Coordinates of C-alpha atoms and ligand atoms in Angstrom, one line a residue:
X287 CA 0.7 118.7 64.2
X288 CA -0.7 117.1 67.4
X289 CA 0.1 113.4 67.7
X290 CA 0.5 110.5 70.1
X291 CA 3.4 108.1 69.6
X292 CA 2.4 104.4 70.3
X293 CA 5.7 102.6 70.6
X294 CA 7.8 99.6 71.7
X295 CA 10.7 101.7 72.6
X296 CA 14.0 100.3 71.3
X297 CA 16.5 101.6 68.7
X298 CA 14.6 103.5 66.0
X299 CA 11.6 104.0 68.2
X300 CA 13.9 106.1 70.4
X301 CA 14.9 108.1 67.3
X302 CA 11.2 108.7 66.6
X303 CA 10.8 110.1 70.1
X304 CA 13.7 112.4 69.6
X305 CA 12.3 113.6 66.2
X306 CA 9.0 114.3 67.9
X307 CA 10.7 116.3 70.6
X308 CA 12.6 118.6 68.4
X309 CA 10.7 118.9 65.1
X310 CA 9.1 122.4 64.7
X311 CA 6.0 120.8 63.2
X312 CA 5.5 118.4 66.2
X313 CA 3.0 118.8 69.0
X314 CA 3.9 115.8 71.0
X315 CA 1.0 114.9 73.2
X316 CA 1.9 111.5 74.7
X317 CA 4.0 108.4 74.5
X318 CA 1.9 105.2 74.9
X319 CA 3.8 102.0 75.5
X320 CA 3.0 98.6 73.9
X321 CA 4.5 95.1 74.1
X322 CA 7.0 94.6 71.3
X323 CA 10.7 94.8 70.8
X324 CA 12.1 94.2 74.3
X325 CA 10.8 93.6 77.9
X326 CA 8.0 96.0 78.7
X327 CA 9.6 97.6 81.8
X328 CA 12.9 98.0 79.8
X329 CA 10.9 99.8 77.0
X330 CA 9.5 102.2 79.6
X331 CA 13.1 102.9 80.9
X332 CA 14.3 103.4 77.3
X333 CA 11.6 106.0 76.8
X334 CA 12.5 107.9 79.9
X335 CA 16.2 107.7 79.0
X336 CA 15.4 109.1 75.6
X337 CA 13.5 112.0 77.1
X338 CA 16.4 112.6 79.5
X339 CA 19.0 112.7 76.8
X340 CA 16.9 115.3 75.0
X341 CA 16.8 117.3 78.3
X342 CA 13.0 116.9 78.3
X343 CA 12.3 114.3 81.0
X344 CA 8.8 114.9 82.3
X345 CA 7.7 117.1 79.3
X346 CA 5.8 114.3 77.5
X347 CA 3.7 111.9 79.6
X348 CA 4.4 108.2 79.3
X349 CA 1.5 105.8 79.6
X350 CA 1.8 102.1 80.0
X351 CA -0.4 100.1 77.7
X352 CA -0.9 96.4 76.8
X353 CA 2.1 94.4 78.1
X354 CA 1.1 91.3 76.1
X355 CA -0.4 90.8 72.6
X356 CA -4.1 90.0 72.5
X357 CA -3.9 86.3 71.7
X358 CA -0.5 85.2 70.4
X359 CA 2.4 84.6 72.8
X360 CA 4.7 87.6 72.9
X361 CA 7.8 87.4 70.7
X362 CA 10.7 89.7 71.4
X363 CA 13.2 91.3 69.1
X364 CA 16.0 91.3 71.7
X365 CA 18.1 89.2 69.3
X366 CA 18.0 92.2 67.0
X367 CA 18.2 95.1 69.4
X368 CA 19.7 93.8 72.6
X369 CA 17.6 95.3 75.4
X370 CA 17.3 98.5 73.5
X371 CA 19.3 100.5 76.0
X372 CA 22.5 100.5 74.0
X373 CA 24.3 99.7 77.3
X374 CA 23.3 103.1 78.6
X375 CA 21.6 103.7 82.0
X376 CA 20.6 106.4 84.4
X377 CA 19.0 106.9 87.8
X378 CA 15.3 106.2 87.1
X379 CA 14.1 107.3 90.5
X380 CA 10.8 109.0 90.1
X381 CA 10.5 108.1 86.4
X382 CA 7.0 106.9 86.7
X383 CA 4.4 106.2 84.1
X384 CA 1.0 108.0 84.4
X385 CA -1.7 106.3 86.4
X386 CA -4.0 106.2 83.4
X387 CA -3.8 103.2 81.1
X388 CA -2.4 104.0 77.7
X389 CA -5.6 102.8 76.0
X390 CA -7.7 105.2 78.1
X391 CA -5.2 108.0 77.3
X392 CA -5.5 107.3 73.6
X393 CA -9.3 107.4 73.9
X394 CA -9.4 110.5 76.1
X395 CA -6.8 112.7 74.3
X396 CA -8.4 112.1 70.9
X397 CA -12.0 112.6 72.3
X398 CA -10.9 115.9 73.8
X399 CA -10.1 117.3 70.3
X400 CA -12.1 115.2 67.9
X401 CA -10.5 114.9 64.5
X402 CA -7.4 116.9 65.4
X403 CA -5.0 114.4 67.0
X404 CA -3.1 111.8 64.9
X405 CA -1.6 108.6 66.1
X406 CA 1.8 107.2 65.0
X407 CA 1.9 103.5 65.7
X408 CA 5.4 102.1 65.5
X409 CA 5.0 98.9 67.4
X410 CA 2.5 96.1 67.5
X411 CA -1.1 97.4 67.3
X412 CA -2.4 95.9 70.5
X413 CA -3.2 99.3 72.2
X414 CA -4.8 100.7 69.1
X415 CA -7.0 97.6 68.6
X416 CA -8.0 97.6 72.3
X417 CA -9.0 101.2 72.1
X418 CA -11.1 100.4 69.0
X419 CA -12.9 97.6 70.8
X420 CA -13.4 99.6 74.0
X421 CA -15.0 102.6 72.3
X422 CA -15.9 102.6 68.7
X423 CA -16.1 106.4 68.6
X424 CA -12.3 106.3 68.8
X425 CA -12.1 105.6 65.0
X426 CA -14.0 108.9 64.3
X427 CA -11.9 111.0 66.8
X428 CA -8.5 110.1 65.3
X429 CA -7.4 112.5 62.6
X430 CA -4.9 110.1 60.9
X431 CA -3.3 106.8 61.9
X432 CA 0.2 106.3 60.6
X433 CA 1.4 102.7 61.0
X434 CA 4.8 101.2 60.6
X435 CA 4.2 97.6 59.6
X436 CA 3.9 94.9 57.0
X437 CA 5.7 94.6 53.7
X438 CA 4.2 95.7 50.3
X439 CA 4.3 92.4 48.5
X440 CA 7.9 91.8 49.7
X441 CA 10.0 90.2 52.3
X442 CA 9.3 89.9 56.0
X443 CA 11.9 90.2 58.7
X444 CA 10.8 88.1 61.7
X445 CA 9.7 85.4 59.2
X446 CA 10.1 85.3 55.4
X447 CA 6.5 86.6 55.0
X448 CA 5.9 88.7 58.2
X449 CA 7.1 92.0 59.5
X450 CA 7.7 92.1 63.3
X451 CA 5.0 94.6 64.4
X452 CA 2.2 92.7 62.5
X453 CA 3.7 89.3 63.5
X454 CA 3.6 90.0 67.3
X455 CA -0.1 90.8 67.3
X456 CA -1.8 89.9 64.0
X457 CA -5.3 89.9 65.5
X458 CA -4.8 93.4 66.7
X459 CA -3.6 94.5 63.2
X460 CA -6.6 93.0 61.5
X461 CA -9.0 94.7 64.0
X462 CA -7.3 98.0 63.2
X463 CA -7.5 97.6 59.4
X464 CA -11.1 96.6 59.6
X465 CA -12.1 99.4 62.0
X466 CA -12.9 102.1 59.5
X467 CA -10.3 104.7 60.3
X468 CA -10.8 107.6 57.8
X469 CA -7.1 107.9 57.0
X470 CA -4.5 105.2 57.5
X471 CA -1.0 105.6 56.1
X472 CA 1.3 102.5 56.1
X473 CA 5.1 102.8 56.1
X474 CA 6.1 99.2 55.1
X475 CA 9.3 97.3 55.8
X476 CA 9.9 96.1 52.2
X477 CA 10.6 98.0 50.0
X478 CA 10.5 101.5 51.4
X479 CA 12.6 100.9 54.5
X480 CA 15.3 99.3 52.4
X481 CA 15.2 102.0 49.6
X482 CA 14.6 105.2 51.6
X483 CA 15.0 104.7 55.3
X484 CA 18.3 102.7 55.6
X485 CA 21.4 104.7 56.5
X486 CA 24.6 103.2 55.0
X487 CA 27.4 102.8 57.5
X488 CA 29.6 105.6 56.1
X489 CA 26.8 108.2 56.4
X490 CA 25.9 106.6 59.8
X491 CA 29.5 107.1 61.0
X492 CA 29.5 110.7 59.8
X493 CA 26.2 111.6 61.4
X494 CA 26.9 109.9 64.7
X495 CA 30.3 111.8 65.0
X496 CA 28.5 115.1 65.6
X497 CA 29.7 115.1 69.2
X498 CA 26.4 115.9 70.8
X499 CA 24.7 113.9 73.5
X500 CA 21.9 113.0 71.0
X501 CA 24.5 111.7 68.4
X502 CA 26.3 109.6 71.0
X503 CA 23.0 108.3 72.2
X504 CA 21.8 107.5 68.7
X505 CA 25.0 105.5 68.0
X506 CA 24.7 103.6 71.3
X507 CA 21.0 102.8 70.6
X508 CA 21.5 101.8 67.0
X509 CA 24.9 100.0 66.8
X510 CA 23.6 96.6 67.8
X511 CA 20.8 96.7 65.3
X512 CA 23.1 98.0 62.6
X513 CA 25.4 95.0 63.1
X514 CA 22.3 92.7 62.9
X515 CA 21.0 94.4 59.8
X516 CA 24.3 94.2 58.0
X517 CA 24.7 90.5 59.0
X518 CA 21.2 90.0 57.5
X519 CA 22.3 91.5 54.2
X520 CA 20.6 94.9 54.7
X521 CA 22.7 97.9 53.5
X522 CA 22.9 99.9 56.8
X523 CA 21.0 101.2 59.8
X524 CA 17.2 100.8 59.4
X525 CA 14.9 103.6 60.5
X526 CA 11.3 102.8 59.5
X527 CA 9.8 104.1 62.8
X528 CA 11.4 107.6 62.6
X529 CA 10.5 107.7 58.9
X530 CA 6.8 107.0 59.8
X531 CA 6.7 110.0 62.2
X532 CA 8.7 112.1 59.7
X533 CA 6.1 111.5 57.0
X534 CA 3.3 112.8 59.3
X535 CA 5.3 115.9 60.2
X536 CA 6.6 116.4 56.7
X537 CA 4.0 115.0 54.2
X538 CA 6.3 116.2 51.3
X539 CA 8.6 113.3 52.2
X540 CA 6.0 110.9 50.7
X541 CA 7.0 110.9 47.0
X542 CA 4.6 108.1 46.0
X543 CA 1.8 106.2 47.7
X544 CA -1.1 104.0 46.6
X545 CA -4.5 102.9 47.8
X546 CA -4.5 99.3 49.0
X547 CA -6.7 96.9 50.8
X548 CA -4.6 95.7 53.7
X549 CA -5.4 92.5 55.7
X550 CA -3.2 90.6 58.1
X551 CA -3.1 86.9 58.6
X552 CA -4.2 86.0 62.2
X553 CA -3.2 82.8 64.1
X554 CA 0.1 81.3 64.9
X555 CA 0.8 79.3 61.7
X556 CA 3.3 79.5 58.9
X557 CA 1.9 82.8 57.6
X558 CA 1.2 84.5 61.0
X559 CA 1.3 88.3 60.6
X560 CA 1.6 88.2 56.8
X561 CA 0.2 91.5 55.4
X562 CA -1.8 91.2 52.2
X563 CA -1.7 94.5 50.4
X564 CA -4.1 94.3 47.4
X565 CA -3.7 97.0 44.8
X566 CA -6.5 98.1 42.4
X567 CA -6.4 95.1 40.1
X568 CA -8.1 93.0 42.8
X569 CA -11.1 95.4 43.0
X570 CA -11.2 95.5 46.8
X571 CA -12.3 98.5 48.7
X572 CA -9.0 100.2 49.9
X573 CA -8.6 100.8 53.6
X574 CA -5.1 102.4 53.6
X575 CA -2.6 104.5 51.7
X576 CA 0.7 102.6 51.5
X577 CA 3.9 104.6 51.0
X578 CA 5.7 103.4 47.9
X579 CA 8.5 105.8 47.8
X580 CA 9.9 108.4 50.2
X581 CA 12.4 111.2 50.0
X582 CA 15.5 109.5 51.5
X583 CA 17.7 112.6 51.1
X584 CA 15.1 114.8 52.8
X585 CA 14.7 112.2 55.6
X586 CA 18.5 111.9 56.2
X587 CA 18.8 115.7 56.3
X588 CA 16.2 115.7 59.1
X589 CA 18.1 113.0 61.0
X590 CA 21.4 114.9 60.5
X591 CA 19.9 118.1 61.9
X592 CA 18.5 116.1 64.8
X593 CA 21.8 114.6 65.7
X594 CA 23.5 118.0 65.6
X595 CA 21.0 119.4 68.1
X596 CA 22.7 120.4 71.4
X597 CA 21.0 119.3 74.6
X598 CA 21.7 119.2 78.3
X599 CA 20.5 115.8 79.5
X600 CA 18.0 116.0 82.3
X601 CA 20.0 113.4 84.2
X602 CA 23.4 112.0 83.8
X603 CA 23.3 109.0 81.4
X604 CA 26.1 106.6 82.2
X605 CA 28.0 105.8 79.0
X606 CA 27.0 108.9 77.2
Ligands
RIB279 O1 9.8 95.4 61.7 C1 10.2 96.7 62.0 C2 9.7 97.1 63.4 O2 10.2 96.3 64.4 C3 10.1 98.5 63.8 O3 9.0 99.1 64.5 C4 11.3 98.3 64.8 O4 11.0 98.8 66.1 C5 11.5 96.8 64.8 O5 11.7 96.3 66.0
CA280 CA1 9.1 99.9 66.8

């Protein structure tokens, strides 16, 4: 399954990278970086550190993309994730991003194999929207676009109505949902993350005690967010990003999905980033499939297998 991961690398984004590196169905073509969770340069370091922990530094090219949203001021999630490094670090000498801009890489890689490469977008949609605007044939060249974002008629997280990825760049999100992609799959925050992609602390403690570098890294990267999630009344460690990639690689994890018309509120007002997900009653032309239920046990089994994977880090990671 060839794919590109467009990410704002912190916490669960790093888990998605690890899943993409080890899943037997994954043909991991590129990591494209977008402004989101934490500082842009830190996100790039987090991506390189993740590749290093997996023992695969240099095996997947990292491209730097849009370091600011299209119109709205950037908003970070550092209050949720810290800087996304989990307090870990390594020698980043020589860990360079590719010369090519991420938007150009998205356009080139999908144009080289029209209709074969999917994109998994687990951060704000700035890079994806910019690619659409730069070359409209992009929409036709992308096999499927899997998006982590929005809530399906439920709670937001960054505000009562908005999920973070759509909130950071709502204009980009609307461009993407209007662009005409043949197959968009949305993995929403509410309710699916809560019901099927949240790891309760007892299972989290069990899984992260596997004694491998990946398990230790996973715990370091996710502890801060777990504390935040529980303080916010969420029942454990949230993993919507890795679930999004998992559903591309293992479609059987999607137990229920519906066709919806998805639109995102632009601007910087009270409802910035709100995602309207209109089901058939409203007689709107659908533009996406929205996951309504996923196989939580199957997903957790994937995560458990990932954390038990033995690796020799490419470089020493201090604190691992
Ligand atoms: O709202 C959830 C999204 O923002 C995920 O992509 C995660 O990275 C969080 O920061
Ligand atoms: Ca993310």
